[in-house]
Structures are given as C-alpha cells and as structure tokens.
C-alpha cells in the first residue's frame, strides 16, 4: 500500500513540477512576443484533449489548458501558417527583425533559468531541513549492536550535542574524534 501511495505521489509531483516549468517557459515566449508587438493567437499548456479554453484580450488570444501537461506552445501570427491581413503584417512573427525573433525564441529558456534562480534563492533564504538521523539496519555483532542501537532508533544527540540531521551527526562524530 505504501509503495503505491509513494508512486502516485511521486508521479503527481513530477507532473505538477513539469507543468510549472512548462508554463513559465511558454509564458517567457508569450510575454516577450507581446512586448515586441507580435500578435499571439494561442497560449497553450498541455497537449491532447482541451480541458479549458478562453479567448480574451485586445488580440482575442486563446488561452488553453489541455489534458496532458507535459508540453505547450505559443502560436503567433505568421505568414507561413496562412494568409495574414495587410493591416497585421507588421505584427507577424516572420516579419520581425532577427533580433526580435531571437529574443522571442530565447525567452522560454531564459524564463526557466530565472525561475531556477528565484527558487534556489528561496531555498537558500528559507532553508531546507536535513534528513533526520534514523538508524537503518543494525548488523549482528557490529559496534552499533554492542552500543544497543536498534533499527528505527533516532539519534537525538551525541555526547550532549544535538543532532537534528545526518550532517550534524557526521560533524559531531568528527568533532569528538569518534
């Protein structure tokens, strides 16, 4: 039972994490395209069956959430995709200068990189609790058996020094010369 819960929760968090990364990536393309005057026709997260869709904004951009959140795309106005009205030619992706097209293409990975910086900064500022020091298997005849350790024991302190994590256990053992 625990194994199945573990697999399901791991799969859920994998899909959730991937969905967040994809959303930020696609938002990078979308945001830069809009800032540079390119008309965005569709912003989609996921592929497969459409679960939710809404058109809004000045350009009537379609926002889509699809069933499988393991991909996405930003569809921009482009003459290579079909005819474009004369009045909107200046807003077509393929009519943009190379610098604008390069910025739009690079924006997705850049947004992912910026997200990584923000997340690492948050982890650094908030901190991450280390693994609690629980005893695993105690081999018969080992020094751990002689000391009275049993499988599942938590190491709370060593020589009066608190050990809230495995790294503190290691540092305390080194410090005490054990």
Short mmCIF file of C-alpha atoms in Angstrom, two decimals:
data_model
loop_
_atom_site.label_atom_id
_atom_site.label_comp_id
_atom_site.label_asym_id
_atom_site.label_seq_id
_atom_site.Cartn_x
_atom_site.Cartn_y
_atom_site.Cartn_z
CA UNK A 1 0.00 0.00 0.00
CA UNK A 2 2.77 2.46 0.94
CA UNK A 3 4.61 1.70 -2.32
CA UNK A 4 1.55 2.57 -4.40
CA UNK A 5 0.98 5.82 -2.49
CA UNK A 6 4.63 6.69 -2.97
CA UNK A 7 4.49 6.02 -6.71
CA UNK A 8 1.28 8.01 -7.12
CA UNK A 9 2.53 10.98 -5.09
CA UNK A 10 5.84 10.95 -6.99
CA UNK A 11 4.00 10.89 -10.32
CA UNK A 12 1.68 13.69 -9.18
CA UNK A 13 4.55 15.94 -8.07
CA UNK A 14 6.52 15.15 -11.25
CA UNK A 15 3.59 16.21 -13.44
CA UNK A 16 2.94 19.28 -11.26
CA UNK A 17 6.61 20.35 -11.38
CA UNK A 18 6.84 19.75 -15.10
CA UNK A 19 3.61 21.70 -15.62
CA UNK A 20 5.01 24.68 -13.71
CA UNK A 21 8.26 24.60 -15.71
CA UNK A 22 6.35 24.39 -19.00
CA UNK A 23 4.02 27.23 -18.01
CA UNK A 24 6.95 29.52 -17.14
CA UNK A 25 8.77 28.52 -20.33
CA UNK A 26 5.80 29.23 -22.58
CA UNK A 27 4.99 32.41 -20.66
CA UNK A 28 8.50 33.64 -21.49
CA UNK A 29 7.83 33.27 -25.22
CA UNK A 30 4.37 34.82 -24.82
CA UNK A 31 5.48 37.82 -22.74
CA UNK A 32 8.42 38.79 -24.95
CA UNK A 33 6.37 38.33 -28.14
CA UNK A 34 3.67 40.63 -26.76
CA UNK A 35 6.22 43.22 -25.59
CA UNK A 36 7.82 43.25 -29.05
CA UNK A 37 4.47 43.74 -30.79
CA UNK A 38 3.94 40.24 -32.19
CA UNK A 39 0.32 39.09 -32.20
CA UNK A 40 -0.17 35.94 -30.11
CA UNK A 41 -3.01 33.76 -31.34
CA UNK A 42 -2.85 30.99 -28.72
CA UNK A 43 -1.13 30.27 -25.39
CA UNK A 44 -1.46 26.58 -24.56
CA UNK A 45 -0.21 24.48 -21.66
CA UNK A 46 -0.52 20.76 -22.26
CA UNK A 47 -1.46 18.66 -25.22
CA UNK A 48 -4.27 16.28 -26.07
CA UNK A 49 -7.91 16.99 -25.30
CA UNK A 50 -8.68 20.61 -24.40
CA UNK A 51 -9.96 20.86 -20.82
CA UNK A 52 -10.43 24.62 -20.70
CA UNK A 53 -10.27 27.37 -23.30
CA UNK A 54 -10.97 31.08 -23.20
CA UNK A 55 -10.46 33.91 -25.67
CA UNK A 56 -9.65 37.30 -24.23
CA UNK A 57 -7.66 40.48 -24.62
CA UNK A 58 -7.28 43.03 -27.39
CA UNK A 59 -5.93 40.39 -29.79
CA UNK A 60 -8.56 37.81 -28.76
CA UNK A 61 -5.76 35.43 -27.72
CA UNK A 62 -6.96 31.89 -26.98
CA UNK A 63 -5.75 30.52 -23.63
CA UNK A 64 -5.84 26.72 -23.45
CA UNK A 65 -5.30 24.11 -20.76
CA UNK A 66 -5.06 20.60 -22.19
CA UNK A 67 -5.28 17.15 -20.62
CA UNK A 68 -1.60 16.15 -20.58
CA UNK A 69 0.53 18.94 -19.03
CA UNK A 70 3.82 17.68 -20.46
CA UNK A 71 4.19 20.25 -23.23
CA UNK A 72 2.84 23.50 -24.52
CA UNK A 73 3.11 26.13 -27.22
CA UNK A 74 2.62 29.77 -28.10
CA UNK A 75 1.13 30.27 -31.55
CA UNK A 76 1.96 33.62 -33.10
CA UNK A 77 0.68 35.33 -36.22
CA UNK A 78 2.89 34.11 -39.09
CA UNK A 79 2.52 34.26 -42.88
CA UNK A 80 3.98 30.76 -43.17
CA UNK A 81 0.93 29.42 -41.31
CA UNK A 82 -1.65 31.04 -43.54
CA UNK A 83 -2.79 34.33 -45.04
CA UNK A 84 -2.36 37.42 -42.87
CA UNK A 85 -4.42 40.60 -43.26
CA UNK A 86 -2.47 43.51 -44.74
CA UNK A 87 -3.12 45.62 -41.62
CA UNK A 88 -1.50 42.97 -39.37
CA UNK A 89 1.59 42.12 -41.44
CA UNK A 90 3.79 44.23 -39.15
CA UNK A 91 2.69 42.06 -36.20
CA UNK A 92 3.58 38.73 -37.87
CA UNK A 93 6.46 36.78 -36.29
CA UNK A 94 8.17 36.14 -39.63
CA UNK A 95 8.20 39.89 -40.43
CA UNK A 96 10.11 40.79 -37.25
CA UNK A 97 13.83 41.65 -37.33
CA UNK A 98 16.20 38.81 -36.46
CA UNK A 99 16.92 40.33 -33.03
CA UNK A 100 13.20 40.26 -32.12
CA UNK A 101 12.73 36.69 -33.36
CA UNK A 102 15.85 35.56 -31.46
CA UNK A 103 14.63 37.27 -28.28
CA UNK A 104 11.24 35.55 -28.55
CA UNK A 105 12.80 32.13 -29.16
CA UNK A 106 15.33 32.56 -26.32
CA UNK A 107 12.75 33.88 -23.85
CA UNK A 108 11.43 30.44 -22.85
CA UNK A 109 14.77 29.04 -21.64
CA UNK A 110 15.68 32.40 -20.08
CA UNK A 111 12.45 32.40 -18.05
CA UNK A 112 13.21 28.84 -16.86
CA UNK A 113 16.69 29.99 -15.81
CA UNK A 114 15.23 32.97 -13.93
CA UNK A 115 12.72 30.66 -12.21
CA UNK A 116 15.60 28.42 -11.10
CA UNK A 117 17.44 31.43 -9.65
CA UNK A 118 14.35 32.54 -7.73
CA UNK A 119 13.64 29.02 -6.41
CA UNK A 120 17.24 28.46 -5.31
CA UNK A 121 17.25 31.88 -3.66
CA UNK A 122 14.05 30.96 -1.76
CA UNK A 123 15.53 27.61 -0.70
CA UNK A 124 18.67 29.41 0.47
CA UNK A 125 16.69 32.04 2.41
CA UNK A 126 14.13 29.67 3.95
CA UNK A 127 16.44 26.71 4.33
CA UNK A 128 15.87 23.04 3.81
CA UNK A 129 15.56 20.67 6.71
CA UNK A 130 18.10 17.86 6.54
CA UNK A 131 17.21 14.19 6.79
CA UNK A 132 16.53 13.11 10.35
CA UNK A 133 19.11 10.64 11.64
CA UNK A 134 17.30 7.31 11.96
CA UNK A 135 19.20 4.05 12.33
CA UNK A 136 18.76 1.70 9.39
CA UNK A 137 19.70 -1.96 9.58
CA UNK A 138 21.85 -2.93 12.58
CA UNK A 139 24.20 -5.78 11.66
CA UNK A 140 24.57 -8.52 14.30
CA UNK A 141 27.92 -8.33 16.11
CA UNK A 142 28.58 -4.74 14.95
CA UNK A 143 29.63 -1.86 17.23
CA UNK A 144 26.11 -0.46 16.79
CA UNK A 145 24.63 -3.68 18.23
CA UNK A 146 27.11 -3.53 21.13
CA UNK A 147 26.05 0.08 21.79
CA UNK A 148 22.39 -1.01 21.96
CA UNK A 149 21.14 0.51 18.71
CA UNK A 150 18.03 -0.97 17.15
CA UNK A 151 16.56 -0.49 13.68
CA UNK A 152 14.42 2.67 13.63
CA UNK A 153 16.13 4.43 16.57
CA UNK A 154 16.54 8.19 16.14
CA UNK A 155 19.92 9.66 17.05
CA UNK A 156 18.92 12.68 19.14
CA UNK A 157 22.33 13.69 20.49
CA UNK A 158 25.95 12.56 20.72
CA UNK A 159 27.87 13.47 23.86
CA UNK A 160 25.33 16.16 24.73
CA UNK A 161 25.43 17.79 21.26
CA UNK A 162 22.05 17.89 19.49
CA UNK A 163 21.91 16.03 16.16
CA UNK A 164 18.82 17.13 14.22
CA UNK A 165 20.21 15.87 10.87
CA UNK A 166 22.65 13.35 9.42
CA UNK A 167 25.11 16.13 8.61
CA UNK A 168 25.12 17.20 12.27
CA UNK A 169 25.73 13.55 13.29
CA UNK A 170 28.73 13.40 10.96
CA UNK A 171 30.13 16.75 12.12
CA UNK A 172 29.68 15.80 15.78
CA UNK A 173 31.43 12.46 15.27
CA UNK A 174 34.33 14.19 13.52
CA UNK A 175 34.50 16.87 16.21
CA UNK A 176 34.50 14.29 19.02
CA UNK A 177 37.09 12.18 17.19
CA UNK A 178 34.84 9.13 17.16
#
